[in-house]
Short mmCIF file of C-alpha atoms in Angstrom, two decimals:
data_model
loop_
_atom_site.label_atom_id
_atom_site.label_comp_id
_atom_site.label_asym_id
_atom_site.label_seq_id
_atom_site.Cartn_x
_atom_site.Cartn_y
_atom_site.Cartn_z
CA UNK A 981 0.00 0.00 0.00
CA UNK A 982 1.39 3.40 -0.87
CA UNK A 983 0.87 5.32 2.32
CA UNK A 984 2.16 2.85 4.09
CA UNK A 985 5.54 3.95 3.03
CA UNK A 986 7.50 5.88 5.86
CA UNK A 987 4.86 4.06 8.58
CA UNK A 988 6.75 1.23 10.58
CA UNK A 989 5.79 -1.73 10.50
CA UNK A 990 4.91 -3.25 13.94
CA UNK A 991 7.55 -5.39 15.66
CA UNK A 992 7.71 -6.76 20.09
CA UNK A 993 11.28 -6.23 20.69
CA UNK A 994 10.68 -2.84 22.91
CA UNK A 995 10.30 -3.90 26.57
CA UNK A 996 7.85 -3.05 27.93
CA UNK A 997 5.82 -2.54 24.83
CA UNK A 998 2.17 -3.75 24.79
CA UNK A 999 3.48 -5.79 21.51
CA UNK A 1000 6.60 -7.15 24.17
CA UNK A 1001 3.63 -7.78 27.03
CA UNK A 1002 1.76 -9.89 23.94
CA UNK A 1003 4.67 -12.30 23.25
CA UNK A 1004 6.39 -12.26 26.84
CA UNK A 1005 3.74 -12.48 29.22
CA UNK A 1006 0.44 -13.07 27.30
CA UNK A 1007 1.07 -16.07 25.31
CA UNK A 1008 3.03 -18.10 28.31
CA UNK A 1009 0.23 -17.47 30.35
CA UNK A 1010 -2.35 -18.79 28.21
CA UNK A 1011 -0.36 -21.95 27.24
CA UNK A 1012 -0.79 -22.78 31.01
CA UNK A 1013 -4.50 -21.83 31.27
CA UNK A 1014 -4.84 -23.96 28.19
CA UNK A 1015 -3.12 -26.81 29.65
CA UNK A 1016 -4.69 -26.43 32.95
CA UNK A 1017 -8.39 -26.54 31.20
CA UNK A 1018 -7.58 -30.27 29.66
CA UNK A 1019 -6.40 -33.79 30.71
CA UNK A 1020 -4.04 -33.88 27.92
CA UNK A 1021 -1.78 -36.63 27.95
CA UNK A 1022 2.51 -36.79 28.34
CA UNK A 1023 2.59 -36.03 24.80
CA UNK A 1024 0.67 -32.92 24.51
CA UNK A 1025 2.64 -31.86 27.90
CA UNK A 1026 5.84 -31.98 26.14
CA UNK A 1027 4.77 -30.30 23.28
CA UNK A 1028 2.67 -27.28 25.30
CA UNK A 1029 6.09 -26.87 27.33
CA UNK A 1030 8.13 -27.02 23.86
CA UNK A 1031 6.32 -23.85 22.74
CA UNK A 1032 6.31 -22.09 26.10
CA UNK A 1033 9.79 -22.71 25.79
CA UNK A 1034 10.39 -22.02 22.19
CA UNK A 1035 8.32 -18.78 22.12
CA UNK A 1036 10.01 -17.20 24.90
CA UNK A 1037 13.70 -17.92 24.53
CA UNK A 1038 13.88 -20.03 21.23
CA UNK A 1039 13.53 -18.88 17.31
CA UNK A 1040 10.80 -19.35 14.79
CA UNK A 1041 10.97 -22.60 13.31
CA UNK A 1042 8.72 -24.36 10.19
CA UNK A 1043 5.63 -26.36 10.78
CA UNK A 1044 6.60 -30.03 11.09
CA UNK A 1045 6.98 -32.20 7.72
CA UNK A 1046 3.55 -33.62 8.30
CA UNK A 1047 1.28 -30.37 8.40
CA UNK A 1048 -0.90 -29.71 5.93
CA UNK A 1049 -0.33 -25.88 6.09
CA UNK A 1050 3.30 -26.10 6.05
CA UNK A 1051 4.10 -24.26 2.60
CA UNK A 1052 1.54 -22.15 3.13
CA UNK A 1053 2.95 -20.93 6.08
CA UNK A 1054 6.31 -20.98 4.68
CA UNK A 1055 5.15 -19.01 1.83
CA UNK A 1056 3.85 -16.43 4.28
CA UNK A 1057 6.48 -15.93 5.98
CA UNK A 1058 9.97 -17.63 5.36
CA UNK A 1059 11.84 -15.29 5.87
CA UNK A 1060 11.21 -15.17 9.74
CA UNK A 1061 12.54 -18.16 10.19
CA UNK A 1062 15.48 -18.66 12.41
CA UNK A 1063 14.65 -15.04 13.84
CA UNK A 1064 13.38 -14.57 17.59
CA UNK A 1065 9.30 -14.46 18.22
CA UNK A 1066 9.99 -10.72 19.04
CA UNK A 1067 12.01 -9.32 15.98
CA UNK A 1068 9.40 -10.06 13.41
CA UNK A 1069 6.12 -8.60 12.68
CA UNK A 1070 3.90 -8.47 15.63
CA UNK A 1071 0.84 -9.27 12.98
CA UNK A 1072 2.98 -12.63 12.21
CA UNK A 1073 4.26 -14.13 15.50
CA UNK A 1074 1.32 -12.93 17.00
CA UNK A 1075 -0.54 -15.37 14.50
CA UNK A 1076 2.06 -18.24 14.10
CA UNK A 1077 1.96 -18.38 18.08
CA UNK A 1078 -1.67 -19.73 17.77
CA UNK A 1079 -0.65 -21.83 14.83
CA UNK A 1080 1.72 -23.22 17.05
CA UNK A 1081 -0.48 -23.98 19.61
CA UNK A 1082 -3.22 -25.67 17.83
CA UNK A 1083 0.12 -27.60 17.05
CA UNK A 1084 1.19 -28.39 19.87
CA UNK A 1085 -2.55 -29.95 21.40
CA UNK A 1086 -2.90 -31.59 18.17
CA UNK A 1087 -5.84 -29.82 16.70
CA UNK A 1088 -4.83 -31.14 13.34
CA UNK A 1089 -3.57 -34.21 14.12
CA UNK A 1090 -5.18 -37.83 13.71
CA UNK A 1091 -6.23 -38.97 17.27
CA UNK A 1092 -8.36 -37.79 19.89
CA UNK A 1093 -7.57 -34.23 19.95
CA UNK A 1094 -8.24 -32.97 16.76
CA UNK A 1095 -10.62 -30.92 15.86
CA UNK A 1096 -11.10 -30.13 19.52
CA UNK A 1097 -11.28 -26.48 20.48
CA UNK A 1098 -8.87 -25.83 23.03
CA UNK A 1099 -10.66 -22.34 23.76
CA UNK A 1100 -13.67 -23.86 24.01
CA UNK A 1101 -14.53 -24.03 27.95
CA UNK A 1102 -13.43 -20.30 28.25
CA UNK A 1103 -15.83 -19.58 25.09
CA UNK A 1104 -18.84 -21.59 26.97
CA UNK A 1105 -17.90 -19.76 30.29
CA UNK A 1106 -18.77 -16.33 28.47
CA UNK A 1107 -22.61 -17.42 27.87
CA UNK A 1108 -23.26 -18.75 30.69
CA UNK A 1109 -23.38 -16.15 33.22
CA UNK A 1110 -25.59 -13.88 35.14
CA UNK A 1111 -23.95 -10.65 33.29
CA UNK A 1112 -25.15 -12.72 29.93
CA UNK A 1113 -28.55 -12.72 31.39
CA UNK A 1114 -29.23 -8.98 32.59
CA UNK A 1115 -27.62 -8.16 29.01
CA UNK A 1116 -30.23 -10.63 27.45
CA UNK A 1117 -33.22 -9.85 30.07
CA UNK A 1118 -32.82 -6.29 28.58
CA UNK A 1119 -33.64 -6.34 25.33
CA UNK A 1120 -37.64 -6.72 26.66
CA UNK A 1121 -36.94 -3.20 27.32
CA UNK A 1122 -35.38 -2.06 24.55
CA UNK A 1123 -37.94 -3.39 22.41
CA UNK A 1124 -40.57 -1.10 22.96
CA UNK A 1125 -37.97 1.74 21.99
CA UNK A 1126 -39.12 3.12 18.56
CA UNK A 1127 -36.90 1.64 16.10
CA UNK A 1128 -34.39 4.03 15.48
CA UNK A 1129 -33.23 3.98 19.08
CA UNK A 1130 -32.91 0.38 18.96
CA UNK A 1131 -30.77 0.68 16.25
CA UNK A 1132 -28.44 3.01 17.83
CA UNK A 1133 -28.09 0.97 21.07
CA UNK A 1134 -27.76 -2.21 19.31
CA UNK A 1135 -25.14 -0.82 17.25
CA UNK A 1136 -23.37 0.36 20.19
CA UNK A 1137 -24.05 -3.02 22.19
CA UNK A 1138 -21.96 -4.67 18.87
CA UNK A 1139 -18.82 -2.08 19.93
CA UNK A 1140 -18.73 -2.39 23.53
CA UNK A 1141 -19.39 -6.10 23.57
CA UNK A 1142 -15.70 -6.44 22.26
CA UNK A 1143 -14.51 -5.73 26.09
CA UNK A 1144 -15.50 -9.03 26.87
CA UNK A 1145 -12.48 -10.45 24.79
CA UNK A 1146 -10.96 -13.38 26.81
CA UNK A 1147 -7.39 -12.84 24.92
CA UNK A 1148 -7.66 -9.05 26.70
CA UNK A 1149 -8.38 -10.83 30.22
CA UNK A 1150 -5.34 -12.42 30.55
CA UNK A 1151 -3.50 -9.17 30.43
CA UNK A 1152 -5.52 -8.39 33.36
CA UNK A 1153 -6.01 -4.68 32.54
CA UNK A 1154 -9.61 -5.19 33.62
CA UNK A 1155 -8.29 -3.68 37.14
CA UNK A 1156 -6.42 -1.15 35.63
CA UNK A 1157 -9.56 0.83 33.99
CA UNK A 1158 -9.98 4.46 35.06
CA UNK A 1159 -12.97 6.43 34.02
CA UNK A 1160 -15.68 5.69 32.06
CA UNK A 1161 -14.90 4.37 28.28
CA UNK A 1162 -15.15 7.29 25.68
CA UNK A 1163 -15.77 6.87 22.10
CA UNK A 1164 -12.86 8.86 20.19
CA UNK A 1165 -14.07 8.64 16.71
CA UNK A 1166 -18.18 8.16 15.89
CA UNK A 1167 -19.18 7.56 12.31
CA UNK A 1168 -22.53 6.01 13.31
CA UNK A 1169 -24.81 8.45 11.17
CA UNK A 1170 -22.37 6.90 7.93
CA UNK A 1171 -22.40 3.46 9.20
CA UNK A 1172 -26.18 3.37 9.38
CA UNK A 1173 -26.74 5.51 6.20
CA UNK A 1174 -24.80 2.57 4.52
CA UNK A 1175 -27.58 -0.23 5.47
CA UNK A 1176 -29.23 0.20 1.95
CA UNK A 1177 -31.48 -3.20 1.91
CA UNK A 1178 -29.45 -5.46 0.21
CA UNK A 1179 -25.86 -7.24 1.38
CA UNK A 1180 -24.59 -6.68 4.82
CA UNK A 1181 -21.31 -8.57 5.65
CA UNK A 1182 -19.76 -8.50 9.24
CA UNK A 1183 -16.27 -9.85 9.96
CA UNK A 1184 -16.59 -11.28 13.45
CA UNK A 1185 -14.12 -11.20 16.43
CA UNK A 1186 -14.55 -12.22 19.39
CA UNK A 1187 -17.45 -15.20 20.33
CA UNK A 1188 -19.15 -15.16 23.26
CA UNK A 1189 -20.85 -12.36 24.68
CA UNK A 1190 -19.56 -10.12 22.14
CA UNK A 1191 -20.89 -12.37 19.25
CA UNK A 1192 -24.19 -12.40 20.76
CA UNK A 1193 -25.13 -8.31 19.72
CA UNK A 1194 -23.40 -8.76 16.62
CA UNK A 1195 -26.40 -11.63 16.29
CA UNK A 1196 -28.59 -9.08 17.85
CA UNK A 1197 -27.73 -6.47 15.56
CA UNK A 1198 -27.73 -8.91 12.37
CA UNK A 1199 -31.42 -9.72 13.29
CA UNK A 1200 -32.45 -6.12 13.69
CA UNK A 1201 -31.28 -4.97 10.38
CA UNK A 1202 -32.55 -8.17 8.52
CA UNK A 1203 -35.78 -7.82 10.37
CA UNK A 1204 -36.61 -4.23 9.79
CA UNK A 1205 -34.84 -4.65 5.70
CA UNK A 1206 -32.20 -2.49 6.66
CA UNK A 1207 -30.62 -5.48 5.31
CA UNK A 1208 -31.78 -8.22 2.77
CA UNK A 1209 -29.20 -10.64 3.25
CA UNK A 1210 -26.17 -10.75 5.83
CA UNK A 1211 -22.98 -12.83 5.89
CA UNK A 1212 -20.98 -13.58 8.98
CA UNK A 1213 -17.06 -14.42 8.30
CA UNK A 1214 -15.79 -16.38 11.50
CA UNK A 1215 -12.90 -18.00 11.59
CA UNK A 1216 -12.23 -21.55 9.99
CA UNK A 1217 -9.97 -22.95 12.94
CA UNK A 1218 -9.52 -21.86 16.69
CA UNK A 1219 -7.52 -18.31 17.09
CA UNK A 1220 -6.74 -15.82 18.78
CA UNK A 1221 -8.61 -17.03 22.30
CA UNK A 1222 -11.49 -16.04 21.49
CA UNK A 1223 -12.30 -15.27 17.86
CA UNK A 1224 -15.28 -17.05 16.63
CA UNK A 1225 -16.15 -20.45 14.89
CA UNK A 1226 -18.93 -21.51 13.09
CA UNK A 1227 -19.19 -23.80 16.45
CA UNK A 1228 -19.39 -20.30 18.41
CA UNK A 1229 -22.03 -18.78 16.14
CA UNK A 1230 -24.41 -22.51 16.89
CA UNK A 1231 -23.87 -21.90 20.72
CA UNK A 1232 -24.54 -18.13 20.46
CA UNK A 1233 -27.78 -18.81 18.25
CA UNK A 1234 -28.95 -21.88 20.60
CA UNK A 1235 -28.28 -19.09 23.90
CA UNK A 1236 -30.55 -17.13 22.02
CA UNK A 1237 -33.45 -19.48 21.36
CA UNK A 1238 -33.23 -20.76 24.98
CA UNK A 1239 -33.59 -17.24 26.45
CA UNK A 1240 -37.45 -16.09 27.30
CA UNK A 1241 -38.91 -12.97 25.55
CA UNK A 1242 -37.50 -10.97 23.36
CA UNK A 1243 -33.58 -12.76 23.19
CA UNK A 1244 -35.49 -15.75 22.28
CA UNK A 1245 -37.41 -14.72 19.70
CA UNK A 1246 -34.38 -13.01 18.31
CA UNK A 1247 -33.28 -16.07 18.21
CA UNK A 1248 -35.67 -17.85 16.73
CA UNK A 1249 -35.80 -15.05 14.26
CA UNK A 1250 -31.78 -16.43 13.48
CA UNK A 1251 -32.13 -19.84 13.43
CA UNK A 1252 -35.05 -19.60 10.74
CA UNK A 1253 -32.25 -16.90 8.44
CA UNK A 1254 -29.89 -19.38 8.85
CA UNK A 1255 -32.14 -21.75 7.54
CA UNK A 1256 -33.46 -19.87 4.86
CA UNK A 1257 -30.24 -18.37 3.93
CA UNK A 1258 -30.44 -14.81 4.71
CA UNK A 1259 -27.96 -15.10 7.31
CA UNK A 1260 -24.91 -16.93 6.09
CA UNK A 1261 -21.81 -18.05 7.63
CA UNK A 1262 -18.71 -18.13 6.08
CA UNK A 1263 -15.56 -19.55 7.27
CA UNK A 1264 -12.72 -17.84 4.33
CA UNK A 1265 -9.23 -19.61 4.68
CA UNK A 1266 -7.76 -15.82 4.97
CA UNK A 1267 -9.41 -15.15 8.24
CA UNK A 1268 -6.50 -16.81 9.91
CA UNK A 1269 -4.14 -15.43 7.65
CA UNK A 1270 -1.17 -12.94 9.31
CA UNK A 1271 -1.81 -10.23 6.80
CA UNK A 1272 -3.28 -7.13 6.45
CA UNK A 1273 -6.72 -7.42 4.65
CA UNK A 1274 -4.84 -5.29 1.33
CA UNK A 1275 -3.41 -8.94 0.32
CA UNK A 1276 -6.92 -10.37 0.65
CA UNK A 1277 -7.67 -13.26 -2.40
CA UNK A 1278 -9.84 -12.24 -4.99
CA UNK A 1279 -12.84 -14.43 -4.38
CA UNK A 1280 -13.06 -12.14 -1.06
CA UNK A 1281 -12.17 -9.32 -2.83
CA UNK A 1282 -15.21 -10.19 -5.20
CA UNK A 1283 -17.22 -11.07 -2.31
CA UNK A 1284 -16.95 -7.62 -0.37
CA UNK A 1285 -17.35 -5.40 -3.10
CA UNK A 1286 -20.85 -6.55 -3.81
CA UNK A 1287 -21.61 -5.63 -0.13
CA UNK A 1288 -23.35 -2.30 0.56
CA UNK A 1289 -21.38 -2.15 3.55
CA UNK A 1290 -18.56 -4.78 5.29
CA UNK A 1291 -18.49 -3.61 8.98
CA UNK A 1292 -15.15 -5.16 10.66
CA UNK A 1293 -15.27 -6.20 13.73
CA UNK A 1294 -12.74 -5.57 16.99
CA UNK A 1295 -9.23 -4.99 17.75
CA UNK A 1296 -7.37 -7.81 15.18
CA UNK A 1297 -9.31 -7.24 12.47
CA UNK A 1298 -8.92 -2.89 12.38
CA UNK A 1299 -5.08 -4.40 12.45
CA UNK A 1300 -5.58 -6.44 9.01
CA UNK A 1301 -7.49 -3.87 7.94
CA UNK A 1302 -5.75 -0.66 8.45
CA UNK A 1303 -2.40 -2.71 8.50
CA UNK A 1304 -0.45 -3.07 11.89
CA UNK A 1305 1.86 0.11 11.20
CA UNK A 1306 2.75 3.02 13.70
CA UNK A 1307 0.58 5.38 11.40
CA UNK A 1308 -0.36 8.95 13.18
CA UNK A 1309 -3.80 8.63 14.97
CA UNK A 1310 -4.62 11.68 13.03
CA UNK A 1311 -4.10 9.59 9.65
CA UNK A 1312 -7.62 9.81 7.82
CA UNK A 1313 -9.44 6.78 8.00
CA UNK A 1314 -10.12 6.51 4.33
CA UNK A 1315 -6.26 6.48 3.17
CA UNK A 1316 -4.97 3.14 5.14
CA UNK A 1317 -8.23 1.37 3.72
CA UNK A 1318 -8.40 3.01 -0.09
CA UNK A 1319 -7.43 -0.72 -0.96
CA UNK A 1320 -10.97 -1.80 0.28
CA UNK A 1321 -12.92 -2.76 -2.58
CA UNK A 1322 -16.99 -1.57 -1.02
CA UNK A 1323 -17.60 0.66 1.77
CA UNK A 1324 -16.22 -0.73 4.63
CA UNK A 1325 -16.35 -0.06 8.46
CA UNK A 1326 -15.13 -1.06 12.35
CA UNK A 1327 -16.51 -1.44 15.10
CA UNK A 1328 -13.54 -1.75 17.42
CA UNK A 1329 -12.23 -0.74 21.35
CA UNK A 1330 -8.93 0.05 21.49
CA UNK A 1331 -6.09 -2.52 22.61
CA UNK A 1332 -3.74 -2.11 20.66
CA UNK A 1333 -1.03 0.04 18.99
CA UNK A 1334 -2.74 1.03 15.78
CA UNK A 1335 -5.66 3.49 15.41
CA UNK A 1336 -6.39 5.86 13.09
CA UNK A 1337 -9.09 8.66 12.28
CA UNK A 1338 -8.56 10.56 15.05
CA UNK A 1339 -8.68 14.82 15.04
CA UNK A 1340 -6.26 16.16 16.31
CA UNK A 1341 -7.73 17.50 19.59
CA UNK A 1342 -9.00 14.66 20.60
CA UNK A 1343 -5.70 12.69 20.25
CA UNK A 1344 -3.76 15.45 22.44
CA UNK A 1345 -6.24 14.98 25.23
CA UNK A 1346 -6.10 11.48 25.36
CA UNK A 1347 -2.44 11.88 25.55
CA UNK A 1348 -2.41 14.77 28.30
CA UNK A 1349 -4.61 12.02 29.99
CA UNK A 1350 -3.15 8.96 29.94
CA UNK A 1351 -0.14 9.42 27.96
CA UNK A 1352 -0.29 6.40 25.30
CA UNK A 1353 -2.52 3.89 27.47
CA UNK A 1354 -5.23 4.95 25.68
CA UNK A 1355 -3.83 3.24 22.93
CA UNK A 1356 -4.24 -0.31 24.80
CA UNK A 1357 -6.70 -0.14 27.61
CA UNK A 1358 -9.48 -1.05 26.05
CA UNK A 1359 -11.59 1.89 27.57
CA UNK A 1360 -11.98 3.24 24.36
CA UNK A 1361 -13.50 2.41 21.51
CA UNK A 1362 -14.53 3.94 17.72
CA UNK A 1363 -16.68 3.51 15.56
CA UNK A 1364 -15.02 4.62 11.84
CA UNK A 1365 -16.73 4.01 7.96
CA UNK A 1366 -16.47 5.15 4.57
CA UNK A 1367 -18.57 4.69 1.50
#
C-alpha cells in the first residue's frame, strides 16, 4: 500500500511494549490456562512446554513435515525463520503463536484431539453467566424503543461487547480501567446511512458475549430490511482465544433461542435466516491469515465489493485492515483502507497500537490524559466508515 511507506511496521522487541507484554507475558500465560483446562496426555505436555519454551527464549521454526499448512505458512512468511518471536512482525508471530499452539494440542492431528477447540470451555464460560442474562433480560426493554433507538443501542451493544475479549483478560487490565470508556471517533450516522437493503457482511471477532449483539444487531437490520441478506465471516480454525467459529455462532444462536422474551425470539428469528439463507456463515481460509486485509484473495475481494457495507469487527481485524503500522492517529481513515474494494467499516475498542481517524484535539487529550494507554486499555473504543 502506498501510504504505508514511511509508517513502521509493527515489531515486540521494545520492553515493555504492549506488543513485548503480547509475546512475553500473554502467550506463556495462556499456554498454562490452556493446559490447565484439559487432561491432555505426556505427549501434549511436552509439546505445550516445547512452545512455552520455544516462544520465549527459542527462534521461529517451520511447521513439522507432516502439516498440511506447512508451505503455506512458509510461503507467508519464510523469511522469519530462524529469527526470535519478538524481531518479526507483531501481525505474524502474533498469528504463528496460535498456529503453534493448535500444534502443539494436536488440533490437526489424527487422534483424539483434533478438531477439539482448546478455547472452548473459556468460550462456553462467556454465555453462561448472570452478566449474559441482565444483558439478554434487557432487550424486553429495549424493544418497545421506537426503532431508530434500537438501532443506535444495538449498534453500540456490537462495539462495547468487544470488552469481553478473553485474549484481553489475561492481560488483566480489567483492574487497571480508570474512568468511564469514551468513544474517540463516531461515524454512526455513515455506518447506518450505509444499510441500503441489500448485502450486509460483518467480519466477526470475538465469540461469546460479544458475538451475541453482533447476532442481535444482524437480526435487527434483517428484520426491519435495513438489510436483505447478511454474511458472517468467523474464523475456519480456533484463534486468537477467542475469535469465533462456526461452532461459536451454533452456541450463540442456541443461547438465544433458549432465552425467554424478546432474546429468544431473536433467536428464533436467526435460526429460521440461517435456515433460509439470509444469514450466512462463512468460514474464508484468509481469516487466519497474518496479513493485512490489502493482500486479501480475490474471491473475497469479489465477495466484499458486492456488499453495501462490510463492517469489521474488533481490535485484530482494524489491524488487518488498516495494516499493523505506527501510522499517526490523526491519519484519515479513508487512506490506510483506499485498498478496500466496497464501503467498509469497524466497530472496534482500542487494545492495541494502531488506530487511526482521530482529530487532532481529541488525540492530544487522550495523551495529556493517559499518555499512550489509551492506545491499549481497552476503555476506548470507535466507531469509523467510509462509503
Amino acid at each position: 500500500m502506498s501510504d504505508a511507506e514511511g509508517a513502521p511496521v509493527i515489531l515486540s522487541n521494545v520492553p515493555g511494549s504492549f506488543p513485548w507484554s503480547v509475546l512475553a507475558e500473554r502467550h506463556p500465560a495462556l499456554i498454562h490456562k490452556v493446559r490447565n483446562a484439559f487432561p491432555y496426555g505426556p505427549e501434549r505436555q511436552r509439546a505445550l512446554d516445547a512452545l512455552l519454551k520455544n516462544c520465549t527464549e527459542g527462534v521461529i521454526e517451520p511447521l513439522g513435515a507432516q502439516a498440511a499448512d506447512r508451505e503455506q505458512w512458509e510461503a507467508w512468511g519464510r523469511e522469519y525463520f530462524g529469527r526470535t518471536w519478538f524481531d518479526v512482525p507483531f501481525l505474524w508471530s502474533e498469528s504463528y503463536f496460535y498456529r503453534q499452539l493448535l500444534e502443539a494440542v494436536g488440533y490437526f492431528a489424527p487422534g483424539p484431539w483434533r478438531g477439539i477447540d482448546p478455547f472452548r470451555p473459556f468460550k462456553l464460560a462467556e454465555l453462561d453467566t448472570p452478566e449474559a442474562d441482565e444483558e439478554l433480560a434487557a432487550l424486553d426493554d429495549l424493544a418497545h424503543q421506537p426503532v431508530e433507538d434500537q438501532e443506535s443501542a444495538l449498534l453500540h451493544g456490537s462495539l462495547w461487547g468487544n470488552r469481553a475479549d478473553l485474549g484481553f483478560r489475561l492481560a488483566g487490565a480489567e483492574g487497571d480501567t480508570a474512568g468511564s470508556p469514551q468513544l474517540v471517533a463516531d461515524d454512526s450516522e455513515l455506518l447506518r446511512s450505509l444499510f441500503a437493503g441489500g448485502t450486509l457482511c460483518v467480519v466477526a471477532d470475538n465469540a461469546g458475549r460479544e458475538l451475541i449483539p453482533d447476532l442481535l444487531l444482524i437480526d435487527h437490520l434483517l428484520r426491519r430490511r435495513r438489510a436483505g441478506r447478511a454474511v458472517l465471516h468467523v474464523k475456519p480454525y480456533p484463534y486468537y482465544v477467542s475469535d469465533a467459529t462456526t461452532a461459536d455462532v451454533l452456541d450463540a444462536v442456541r443461547r438465544l433461542t433458549a432465552a425467554k422474551g424478546a432474546a429468544g425470539e431473536s433467536g428464533h428469528r436467526l435460526w429460521s435466516a440461517m435456515t433460509d439463507g439470509r444469514l450466512t456463515v462463512r468460514a474464508h481460509p484468509f481469516s487466519c491469515a497474518p496479513l493485512p486485509y490489502a493482500d486479501m484473495p480475490d474471491d473475497l475481494r469479489e465477495e466484499f465489493a458486492g456488499a453495501d457495507v462490510t463492517i469489521m469487527k474488533g481490535d485484530l481485524n482494524y489491524r488487518r485492515l488498516i495494516g499493523d503500522r505506527f501510522r499517526p492517529a490523526t491519519t484519515p481513515f479513508e487512506i490506510p483502507t483506499a485498498y478496500f474494494p466496497g464501503p467498509v467499516a469497524a466497530l472496534r475498542t482500542l487494545k492495541s497500537d494502531v488506530t487511526v481517524g482521530l482529530v487532532a484535539r481529541t488525540e492530544a487529550a487522550l495523551v495529556a490524559a493517559e499518555e499512550q494507554r489509551w492506545r491499549t486499555s481497552g476503555t476506548h473504543a470507535l466507531i469509523q466508515a467510509r462509503r
